[in-house]
Short mmCIF file of C-alpha atoms in Angstrom, two decimals:
data_model
loop_
_atom_site.label_atom_id
_atom_site.label_comp_id
_atom_site.label_asym_id
_atom_site.label_seq_id
_atom_site.Cartn_x
_atom_site.Cartn_y
_atom_site.Cartn_z
CA UNK A 1 13.23 14.75 3.06
CA UNK A 2 11.66 17.15 0.80
CA UNK A 3 9.19 19.58 2.41
CA UNK A 4 5.59 19.52 1.09
CA UNK A 5 4.80 22.89 0.70
CA UNK A 6 2.05 24.39 2.25
CA UNK A 7 1.21 21.01 4.53
CA UNK A 8 1.03 21.57 8.23
CA UNK A 9 -0.64 18.67 9.74
CA UNK A 10 -3.14 18.64 12.25
CA UNK A 11 -2.33 21.09 15.38
CA UNK A 12 -0.37 17.95 17.71
CA UNK A 13 -2.79 16.23 19.82
CA UNK A 14 -1.27 16.86 23.20
CA UNK A 15 -3.28 14.19 24.92
CA UNK A 16 -1.40 11.73 22.64
CA UNK A 17 1.92 10.38 24.06
CA UNK A 18 4.05 10.25 20.77
CA UNK A 19 6.29 7.85 22.19
CA UNK A 20 3.46 5.06 21.60
CA UNK A 21 2.98 5.79 18.05
CA UNK A 22 4.93 4.24 15.97
CA UNK A 23 7.02 5.96 12.73
CA UNK A 24 4.05 6.88 9.74
CA UNK A 25 1.06 6.03 12.01
CA UNK A 26 -1.58 8.27 12.74
CA UNK A 27 -3.89 8.01 16.12
CA UNK A 28 -7.42 7.28 15.14
CA UNK A 29 -10.33 6.91 17.76
CA UNK A 30 -12.30 4.69 15.27
CA UNK A 31 -12.11 1.69 14.54
CA UNK A 32 -11.59 0.84 11.17
CA UNK A 33 -12.24 -2.39 9.01
CA UNK A 34 -9.70 -4.39 6.79
CA UNK A 35 -10.66 -7.17 5.48
CA UNK A 36 -10.01 -9.01 1.95
CA UNK A 37 -13.05 -10.65 1.77
CA UNK A 38 -17.16 -10.82 2.88
CA UNK A 39 -17.30 -11.81 7.00
CA UNK A 40 -17.79 -15.25 7.41
CA UNK A 41 -20.47 -15.81 10.26
CA UNK A 42 -19.85 -19.53 12.11
CA UNK A 43 -22.48 -20.63 14.60
CA UNK A 44 -21.07 -20.72 17.94
CA UNK A 45 -21.96 -24.48 17.90
CA UNK A 46 -20.27 -25.19 15.05
CA UNK A 47 -17.24 -23.08 16.24
CA UNK A 48 -13.97 -24.42 17.68
CA UNK A 49 -9.98 -23.84 18.07
CA UNK A 50 -7.37 -26.32 17.17
CA UNK A 51 -3.68 -26.22 17.89
CA UNK A 52 -1.81 -28.73 15.57
CA UNK A 53 0.38 -29.55 13.42
CA UNK A 54 4.21 -30.30 14.50
CA UNK A 55 2.73 -31.24 18.25
CA UNK A 56 3.76 -34.16 19.87
CA UNK A 57 0.90 -36.11 20.88
CA UNK A 58 -1.11 -34.95 18.21
CA UNK A 59 -4.03 -31.92 18.05
CA UNK A 60 -5.72 -29.97 20.69
CA UNK A 61 -9.31 -28.68 19.97
CA UNK A 62 -11.54 -26.28 22.15
CA UNK A 63 -15.12 -25.98 21.73
CA UNK A 64 -16.69 -21.97 22.14
CA UNK A 65 -17.52 -23.64 25.69
CA UNK A 66 -14.35 -24.70 26.38
CA UNK A 67 -12.53 -22.40 25.28
CA UNK A 68 -14.62 -19.95 27.54
CA UNK A 69 -14.05 -22.19 30.77
CA UNK A 70 -9.90 -21.42 30.40
CA UNK A 71 -8.78 -18.68 32.57
CA UNK A 72 -9.38 -15.36 30.84
CA UNK A 73 -7.62 -12.54 30.75
CA UNK A 74 -8.25 -8.81 30.32
CA UNK A 75 -5.51 -6.53 28.80
CA UNK A 76 -5.25 -3.14 27.50
CA UNK A 77 -2.81 -2.76 24.71
CA UNK A 78 -2.07 -0.13 21.71
CA UNK A 79 -2.70 -1.80 18.16
CA UNK A 80 -1.30 -0.39 14.67
CA UNK A 81 -2.57 -1.51 11.34
CA UNK A 82 -0.05 -1.19 8.44
CA UNK A 83 -2.72 1.14 6.68
CA UNK A 84 -1.36 3.93 8.80
CA UNK A 85 -3.76 3.67 11.62
CA UNK A 86 -2.94 3.31 15.52
CA UNK A 87 -5.69 2.86 18.30
CA UNK A 88 -4.40 3.06 21.87
CA UNK A 89 -5.25 1.43 25.14
CA UNK A 90 -7.84 -0.77 23.47
CA UNK A 91 -9.27 -3.71 26.08
CA UNK A 92 -9.73 -6.77 25.42
CA UNK A 93 -11.06 -10.19 27.38
CA UNK A 94 -9.66 -13.29 26.14
CA UNK A 95 -7.35 -16.52 26.55
CA UNK A 96 -3.50 -16.22 26.46
CA UNK A 97 -1.73 -18.38 23.82
CA UNK A 98 0.50 -19.55 26.55
CA UNK A 99 -2.65 -21.32 27.93
CA UNK A 100 -3.59 -23.18 24.69
CA UNK A 101 0.01 -24.00 24.53
CA UNK A 102 0.85 -25.47 28.14
CA UNK A 103 0.51 -28.72 27.48
CA UNK A 104 1.91 -28.85 24.14
CA UNK A 105 5.38 -30.21 23.12
CA UNK A 106 6.88 -29.20 20.01
CA UNK A 107 10.04 -28.54 17.83
CA UNK A 108 8.07 -25.99 15.91
CA UNK A 109 9.56 -22.47 15.42
CA UNK A 110 6.77 -21.04 13.69
CA UNK A 111 3.16 -20.80 13.45
CA UNK A 112 0.29 -20.52 10.36
CA UNK A 113 -2.25 -18.85 12.20
CA UNK A 114 -5.30 -20.19 9.97
CA UNK A 115 -8.81 -18.36 9.88
CA UNK A 116 -12.35 -18.79 8.70
CA UNK A 117 -12.61 -17.30 5.22
CA UNK A 118 -9.27 -19.32 4.69
CA UNK A 119 -7.06 -16.54 5.95
CA UNK A 120 -3.60 -17.31 6.94
CA UNK A 121 -0.72 -15.43 8.82
CA UNK A 122 2.62 -16.57 9.86
CA UNK A 123 4.25 -15.35 12.94
CA UNK A 124 7.11 -17.28 14.83
CA UNK A 125 5.83 -19.05 18.01
CA UNK A 126 8.47 -17.11 20.16
CA UNK A 127 6.03 -13.91 19.28
CA UNK A 128 2.73 -15.52 20.59
CA UNK A 129 4.46 -16.93 23.92
CA UNK A 130 5.31 -15.10 27.47
CA UNK A 131 1.89 -13.12 27.48
CA UNK A 132 2.27 -11.63 23.88
CA UNK A 133 -0.41 -13.14 22.13
CA UNK A 134 -4.16 -13.77 22.96
CA UNK A 135 -7.13 -15.11 21.29
CA UNK A 136 -9.75 -12.77 22.31
CA UNK A 137 -13.77 -12.96 22.35
CA UNK A 138 -14.49 -9.42 23.72
CA UNK A 139 -13.72 -6.01 22.94
CA UNK A 140 -14.27 -2.94 25.49
CA UNK A 141 -16.60 -5.33 27.24
CA UNK A 142 -18.50 -6.37 24.50
CA UNK A 143 -18.78 -9.45 22.30
CA UNK A 144 -16.71 -8.78 19.47
CA UNK A 145 -18.31 -7.70 16.19
CA UNK A 146 -18.33 -10.08 13.05
CA UNK A 147 -16.41 -7.15 11.27
CA UNK A 148 -14.20 -7.12 13.64
CA UNK A 149 -13.15 -10.55 13.85
CA UNK A 150 -15.45 -11.76 16.13
CA UNK A 151 -16.52 -14.53 17.66
CA UNK A 152 -12.73 -14.77 18.45
CA UNK A 153 -9.54 -13.00 17.04
CA UNK A 154 -6.03 -13.76 17.78
CA UNK A 155 -4.19 -10.17 19.12
CA UNK A 156 -0.83 -9.73 18.85
CA UNK A 157 -0.62 -6.35 19.35
CA UNK A 158 3.21 -6.27 18.83
CA UNK A 159 2.78 -6.68 15.39
CA UNK A 160 1.15 -4.71 12.64
CA UNK A 161 -2.77 -5.89 12.69
CA UNK A 162 -3.01 -8.00 9.79
CA UNK A 163 -1.26 -10.79 11.99
CA UNK A 164 -4.38 -10.42 14.57
CA UNK A 165 -6.18 -12.66 12.23
CA UNK A 166 -9.59 -12.42 12.49
CA UNK A 167 -12.19 -15.09 12.65
CA UNK A 168 -9.18 -17.21 13.72
CA UNK A 169 -9.96 -21.07 14.43
CA UNK A 170 -6.54 -22.27 14.98
CA UNK A 171 -2.69 -22.76 15.09
CA UNK A 172 -0.77 -24.63 12.94
CA UNK A 173 2.24 -25.48 14.14
CA UNK A 174 5.14 -25.68 11.55
CA UNK A 175 8.99 -26.70 11.12
CA UNK A 176 9.79 -24.11 8.45
CA UNK A 177 8.09 -20.41 7.98
CA UNK A 178 5.40 -20.51 5.75
CA UNK A 179 3.80 -17.08 4.55
CA UNK A 180 0.18 -16.30 5.01
CA UNK A 181 -2.37 -14.56 2.97
CA UNK A 182 -1.02 -10.89 3.22
CA UNK A 183 2.74 -11.95 3.38
CA UNK A 184 2.32 -13.80 -0.20
CA UNK A 185 0.37 -10.41 -1.38
CA UNK A 186 3.32 -8.04 -1.02
CA UNK A 187 3.35 -7.58 2.86
CA UNK A 188 6.30 -7.55 4.97
CA UNK A 189 7.12 -11.41 6.51
CA UNK A 190 7.33 -10.34 10.11
CA UNK A 191 5.40 -6.38 10.49
CA UNK A 192 7.22 -4.56 13.39
CA UNK A 193 5.64 -1.32 13.44
CA UNK A 194 8.52 0.25 15.44
CA UNK A 195 10.91 -0.65 12.73
CA UNK A 196 8.08 0.47 9.94
CA UNK A 197 8.39 -3.48 8.50
CA UNK A 198 5.05 -2.58 6.18
CA UNK A 199 5.82 -4.06 2.92
CA UNK A 200 8.19 -7.10 1.80
CA UNK A 201 11.46 -4.98 0.83
CA UNK A 202 11.15 -2.60 4.26
CA UNK B 1 -1.81 -15.97 -4.40
CA UNK B 2 0.90 -17.95 -6.39
CA UNK B 3 3.72 -15.35 -6.37
CA UNK B 4 5.65 -14.03 -3.72
CA UNK B 5 5.04 -10.54 -4.87
CA UNK B 6 2.06 -10.01 -7.50
CA UNK B 7 2.45 -8.18 -10.41
CA UNK B 8 4.42 -5.96 -12.69
CA UNK B 9 6.33 -4.76 -9.46
CA UNK B 10 7.66 -7.87 -8.70
CA UNK B 11 11.06 -7.05 -8.61
CA UNK B 12 11.15 -3.50 -7.77
CA UNK B 13 11.86 -2.61 -4.08
CA UNK B 14 9.29 -0.37 -2.76
CA UNK B 15 10.92 2.85 -2.14
CA UNK B 16 10.07 6.74 -1.79
CA UNK B 17 9.95 8.54 -4.93
CA UNK B 18 9.72 12.14 -5.62
CA UNK B 19 6.16 12.73 -7.52
CA UNK B 20 5.71 15.90 -9.11
CA UNK B 21 1.92 17.32 -9.70
CA UNK B 22 1.40 18.00 -13.65
CA UNK B 23 -1.83 18.28 -13.72
CA UNK B 24 -5.19 18.24 -11.41
CA UNK B 25 -9.03 18.01 -12.41
CA UNK B 26 -11.63 18.48 -10.26
CA UNK B 27 -14.18 15.74 -10.53
CA UNK B 28 -16.72 16.67 -7.99
CA UNK B 29 -17.39 18.99 -5.06
CA UNK B 30 -15.30 17.30 -2.75
CA UNK B 31 -13.04 15.13 -5.32
CA UNK B 32 -10.00 15.86 -7.03
CA UNK B 33 -7.29 13.95 -9.40
CA UNK B 34 -3.93 14.72 -8.96
CA UNK B 35 -1.68 13.61 -12.22
CA UNK B 36 1.43 12.86 -10.93
CA UNK B 37 4.80 12.28 -12.63
CA UNK B 38 6.85 9.97 -10.90
CA UNK B 39 9.98 9.17 -12.65
CA UNK B 40 11.09 5.18 -12.11
CA UNK B 41 7.76 4.12 -11.27
CA UNK B 42 7.74 0.32 -11.41
CA UNK B 43 4.78 0.01 -12.79
CA UNK B 44 1.40 -1.10 -11.18
CA UNK B 45 -1.78 -3.69 -11.33
CA UNK B 46 -5.11 -1.95 -11.74
CA UNK B 47 -6.64 -1.92 -8.06
CA UNK B 48 -3.51 -1.30 -6.10
CA UNK B 49 -2.71 1.57 -4.12
CA UNK B 50 0.53 3.67 -2.78
CA UNK B 51 1.54 5.50 -0.20
CA UNK B 52 1.82 9.39 0.18
CA UNK B 53 3.97 10.74 2.81
CA UNK B 54 4.18 14.70 3.24
CA UNK B 55 7.08 16.48 5.45
CA UNK B 56 5.93 19.89 7.05
CA UNK B 57 8.04 22.26 7.93
CA UNK B 58 8.78 21.34 11.44
CA UNK B 59 9.58 17.85 10.48
CA UNK B 60 6.20 16.25 11.15
CA UNK B 61 5.53 13.63 9.04
CA UNK B 62 2.28 12.34 7.55
CA UNK B 63 1.57 8.91 5.34
CA UNK B 64 -1.77 7.81 4.05
CA UNK B 65 -2.64 5.33 1.18
CA UNK B 66 -4.89 5.92 -1.55
CA UNK B 67 -5.81 3.67 -4.49
CA UNK B 68 -4.67 4.29 -8.09
CA UNK B 69 -6.90 5.56 -10.52
CA UNK B 70 -4.80 5.27 -13.65
CA UNK B 71 -4.47 2.23 -15.60
CA UNK B 72 -0.90 0.33 -15.59
CA UNK B 73 -0.75 1.25 -19.12
CA UNK B 74 -0.82 5.07 -18.46
CA UNK B 75 2.70 7.16 -18.37
CA UNK B 76 1.51 8.96 -15.24
CA UNK B 77 0.26 7.82 -12.09
CA UNK B 78 -3.42 9.47 -11.39
CA UNK B 79 -4.72 9.57 -7.92
CA UNK B 80 -8.44 10.76 -6.86
CA UNK B 81 -9.03 11.99 -3.60
CA UNK B 82 -12.16 12.69 -1.88
CA UNK B 83 -11.98 15.39 0.77
CA UNK B 84 -12.86 14.21 4.04
CA UNK B 85 -13.52 17.78 5.90
CA UNK B 86 -11.69 16.97 9.32
CA UNK B 87 -9.06 14.75 7.79
CA UNK B 88 -5.38 15.82 7.86
CA UNK B 89 -3.87 14.69 4.35
CA UNK B 90 -7.13 14.86 1.96
CA UNK B 91 -8.15 18.56 2.42
CA UNK B 92 -4.13 19.42 1.64
CA UNK B 93 -3.99 17.16 -1.51
CA UNK B 94 -7.58 17.76 -2.89
CA UNK B 95 -7.07 21.23 -2.06
CA UNK B 96 -4.02 23.18 -1.16
CA UNK B 97 -1.53 21.39 -3.91
CA UNK B 98 -1.32 23.23 -6.91
CA UNK B 99 0.50 22.09 -10.16
CA UNK B 100 4.58 21.78 -9.85
CA UNK B 101 4.04 20.73 -6.11
CA UNK B 102 6.17 17.42 -5.40
CA UNK B 103 5.46 15.33 -2.48
CA UNK B 104 6.62 11.40 -2.22
CA UNK B 105 4.81 8.28 -3.11
CA UNK B 106 6.01 4.23 -2.78
CA UNK B 107 4.17 1.87 -4.02
CA UNK B 108 2.72 0.02 -5.62
CA UNK B 109 0.71 -1.87 -2.43
CA UNK B 110 -1.44 -4.77 -2.33
CA UNK B 111 -1.61 -8.10 -4.35
CA UNK B 112 -4.73 -9.14 -3.58
CA UNK B 113 -7.68 -6.45 -4.89
CA UNK B 114 -6.31 -6.63 -8.51
CA UNK B 115 -7.58 -7.23 -12.23
CA UNK B 116 -5.46 -7.98 -15.06
CA UNK B 117 -7.40 -8.86 -18.49
CA UNK B 118 -5.72 -12.03 -18.60
CA UNK B 119 -7.23 -13.22 -15.33
CA UNK B 120 -10.43 -13.21 -17.46
CA UNK B 121 -13.93 -12.52 -16.35
CA UNK B 122 -16.58 -11.63 -16.37
CA UNK B 123 -16.10 -9.48 -13.28
CA UNK B 124 -18.66 -7.14 -11.33
CA UNK B 125 -17.36 -4.14 -9.86
CA UNK B 126 -19.07 -2.61 -7.42
CA UNK B 127 -18.68 1.00 -6.03
CA UNK B 128 -19.40 3.00 -3.05
CA UNK B 129 -18.69 6.86 -3.24
CA UNK B 130 -14.81 7.21 -3.93
CA UNK B 131 -14.52 3.42 -4.18
CA UNK B 132 -15.03 4.01 -7.81
CA UNK B 133 -11.40 5.01 -7.83
CA UNK B 134 -9.46 1.34 -8.08
CA UNK B 135 -12.41 -0.07 -10.07
CA UNK B 136 -11.94 2.76 -12.62
CA UNK B 137 -8.31 1.68 -13.08
CA UNK B 138 -9.41 -1.63 -13.79
CA UNK B 139 -11.86 -0.39 -16.57
CA UNK B 140 -9.28 1.93 -17.99
CA UNK B 141 -6.86 -1.08 -17.88
CA UNK B 142 -9.09 -3.13 -19.89
CA UNK B 143 -10.18 -0.52 -22.56
CA UNK B 144 -6.51 0.02 -23.19
CA UNK B 145 -6.09 -3.47 -23.51
CA UNK B 146 -9.12 -3.46 -25.87
CA UNK B 147 -10.79 -6.41 -23.68
CA UNK B 148 -14.02 -7.62 -24.45
CA UNK B 149 -14.52 -9.54 -21.27
CA UNK B 150 -17.63 -9.53 -19.87
CA UNK B 151 -17.87 -6.43 -17.20
CA UNK B 152 -20.40 -5.25 -14.81
CA UNK B 153 -19.91 -1.48 -12.92
CA UNK B 154 -22.99 -0.92 -10.24
CA UNK B 155 -21.58 2.37 -8.52
CA UNK B 156 -23.86 3.96 -5.33
CA UNK B 157 -23.35 7.41 -4.70
CA UNK B 158 -25.61 9.94 -2.50
CA UNK B 159 -26.06 12.14 -5.33
CA UNK B 160 -25.69 12.84 -9.08
CA UNK B 161 -23.00 15.20 -8.43
CA UNK B 162 -20.94 12.76 -6.63
CA UNK B 163 -20.37 10.38 -9.42
CA UNK B 164 -16.72 10.44 -10.40
CA UNK B 165 -15.77 10.15 -14.08
CA UNK B 166 -18.89 10.45 -15.35
CA UNK B 167 -18.46 11.48 -19.14
CA UNK B 168 -15.31 9.25 -19.63
CA UNK B 169 -17.27 5.83 -18.41
CA UNK B 170 -20.32 6.93 -20.56
CA UNK B 171 -17.43 6.88 -23.74
CA UNK B 172 -16.71 3.80 -22.27
CA UNK B 173 -19.93 2.38 -22.15
CA UNK B 174 -20.15 2.40 -25.98
CA UNK B 175 -18.50 -0.69 -25.81
CA UNK B 176 -21.19 -3.49 -25.56
CA UNK B 177 -19.46 -6.04 -23.27
CA UNK B 178 -19.67 -3.39 -20.50
CA UNK B 179 -22.72 -2.13 -18.67
CA UNK B 180 -22.92 0.42 -16.35
CA UNK B 181 -25.39 1.21 -13.56
CA UNK B 182 -26.05 3.91 -11.16
CA UNK B 183 -28.25 4.26 -7.88
CA UNK B 184 -28.53 7.35 -5.95
CA UNK B 185 -29.22 6.69 -2.14
CA UNK B 186 -30.08 10.43 -1.07
CA UNK B 187 -32.65 11.82 -4.02
CA UNK B 188 -32.41 12.10 -8.19
CA UNK B 189 -32.61 14.46 -10.62
CA UNK B 190 -36.09 14.57 -12.80
CA UNK B 191 -35.76 11.99 -15.64
CA UNK B 192 -33.14 10.00 -13.75
CA UNK B 193 -32.86 6.51 -15.43
CA UNK B 194 -31.15 5.01 -12.46
CA UNK B 195 -31.80 3.20 -9.26
CA UNK B 196 -32.54 5.33 -6.55
CA UNK B 197 -31.98 3.01 -3.03
CA UNK B 198 -29.16 1.24 -1.43
CA UNK B 199 -27.66 -1.60 -3.39
CA UNK B 200 -29.72 -4.60 -2.43
CA UNK B 201 -29.95 -8.51 -3.52
CA UNK B 202 -32.05 -7.76 -6.13
CA UNK B 203 -30.23 -4.85 -7.54
CA UNK B 204 -27.21 -6.99 -7.74
CA UNK B 205 -29.54 -9.82 -9.44
CA UNK B 206 -30.44 -6.77 -11.93
CA UNK B 207 -26.77 -5.85 -12.48
CA UNK B 208 -25.76 -9.60 -12.91
CA UNK B 209 -23.87 -12.00 -13.67
CA UNK B 210 -25.40 -14.67 -11.98
CA UNK B 211 -23.61 -16.19 -9.72
CA UNK B 212 -23.33 -19.64 -11.82
CA UNK B 213 -21.38 -17.20 -13.98
CA UNK B 214 -18.75 -17.32 -11.26
CA UNK B 215 -17.99 -13.52 -11.86
CA UNK B 216 -15.10 -12.07 -9.81
CA UNK B 217 -16.45 -9.61 -7.60
CA UNK B 218 -14.91 -6.62 -6.47
CA UNK B 219 -16.61 -4.34 -3.68
CA UNK B 220 -14.93 -1.29 -2.59
CA UNK B 221 -16.46 1.49 -0.52
CA UNK B 222 -16.89 2.41 3.34
CA UNK B 223 -16.84 -0.55 5.10
CA UNK B 224 -20.96 -0.53 5.96
CA UNK B 225 -21.46 -0.63 1.88
CA UNK B 226 -19.01 -3.15 1.62
CA UNK B 227 -19.98 -5.35 4.37
CA UNK B 228 -23.91 -5.00 3.27
CA UNK B 229 -22.59 -5.95 -0.49
CA UNK B 230 -20.50 -8.54 0.20
CA UNK B 231 -23.16 -10.26 2.32
CA UNK B 232 -25.72 -9.63 -0.41
CA UNK B 233 -23.37 -11.48 -2.82
CA UNK B 234 -22.50 -14.43 -0.17
CA UNK B 235 -26.64 -14.92 -0.13
CA UNK B 236 -27.10 -14.69 -3.40
CA UNK B 237 -24.61 -17.50 -3.97
CA UNK B 238 -21.34 -16.13 -4.91
CA UNK B 239 -18.19 -17.78 -3.73
CA UNK B 240 -16.76 -16.25 -0.65
CA UNK B 241 -13.18 -16.75 -2.26
CA UNK B 242 -14.28 -14.69 -5.29
CA UNK B 243 -15.38 -11.90 -3.53
CA UNK B 244 -12.78 -9.25 -3.33
CA UNK B 245 -13.57 -6.18 -0.82
CA UNK B 246 -11.65 -3.18 -0.05
CA UNK B 247 -13.07 -1.15 2.96
CA UNK B 248 -12.04 2.31 4.24
CA UNK B 249 -13.36 4.73 6.82
CA UNK B 250 -14.77 4.14 10.28
CA UNK B 251 -16.97 1.07 11.13
CA UNK B 252 -20.20 3.37 11.69
CA UNK B 253 -20.79 1.42 14.96
#
């Protein structure tokens, strides 16, 4: 790798544990916003969350009140955006995807996550199960702001954060893998930050 | 959203290449253009960005993304980088780098915030500060392709000396199918003919085109700016799917 003449970088921050920072990422205390279009604003009385697609017995839908009546989990995770920033120790509250899939029987192996604004992103079903993903509505104790995906976004912290769809409205369980919005626009199909899977050819 | 990978670079893997600085242009007190020679650059669409990788002597590596300012037709790749005072990479690129220095780049990246003359118009480009950079690539592309697609550019900056590419834009504005409007939010010089306030619905309506003309809108700038402009466009009746946004910086909240 060629050296960059005269580049020293920022003094290494002793408070940052390097083992928590994936390759090519830097740690920020900000919470940058990346979205492809305007921020949608669905009133809570018109909001719902649906699990549909290859589901035996048909789709299941929760209203905002019903989602909030489900068991809630508060969890602290590191998040990694493909645009290079990582944010360590973020605390969220929401419903585990395990809870939403509890009574769902399916032969699907993939999920097309869909959201207000037409956004979709694809994730293998197993990556959303066993405590790896949540539908979160609260960030650091406050209702999640619309710019950050409120009223609710998916949080899948072990993948690049574009997989954590903002303004999430449902999971479409699919037999085949169906690349979503950024996956069709040149980004990696799976998006593991630890393997630096940013773009389609990584 | 049709092809798996949009644009000219469909077949090329996104690999690191060494870029050599062949020219430096001071644009404003805080922004500088780096003109790069990138052997085997696969080409890009206007609006795309690339990744820069710097390596320090102790092996420390820093990566950042920057919008491409040059047209796809240009032989060289240009970046215009705004210096962020407490930044780690931008003070180096916008300040320390000299002609002849090299670093790694890879790209092009991003298949959403792009415009090609073949996509047609009208187009509405709204820039906050250095958010002008990817929009400039679109206007340079439009000029090189001799396109007469109806294009409107609205640039918001704090002070007149913060305006990027002013002379070049003035020359481009000789084209009657391109309109350029400026607004300064922190004071204007005497005899200033542009606006002197933040972008709002009235200003967007004046710049046009009207929502019924269904323009493709591209909005780039700091997060609060893009949030406000995109919300205003939605309120004016523009279709959300026709509003392309690119945000940078912290949320400001």
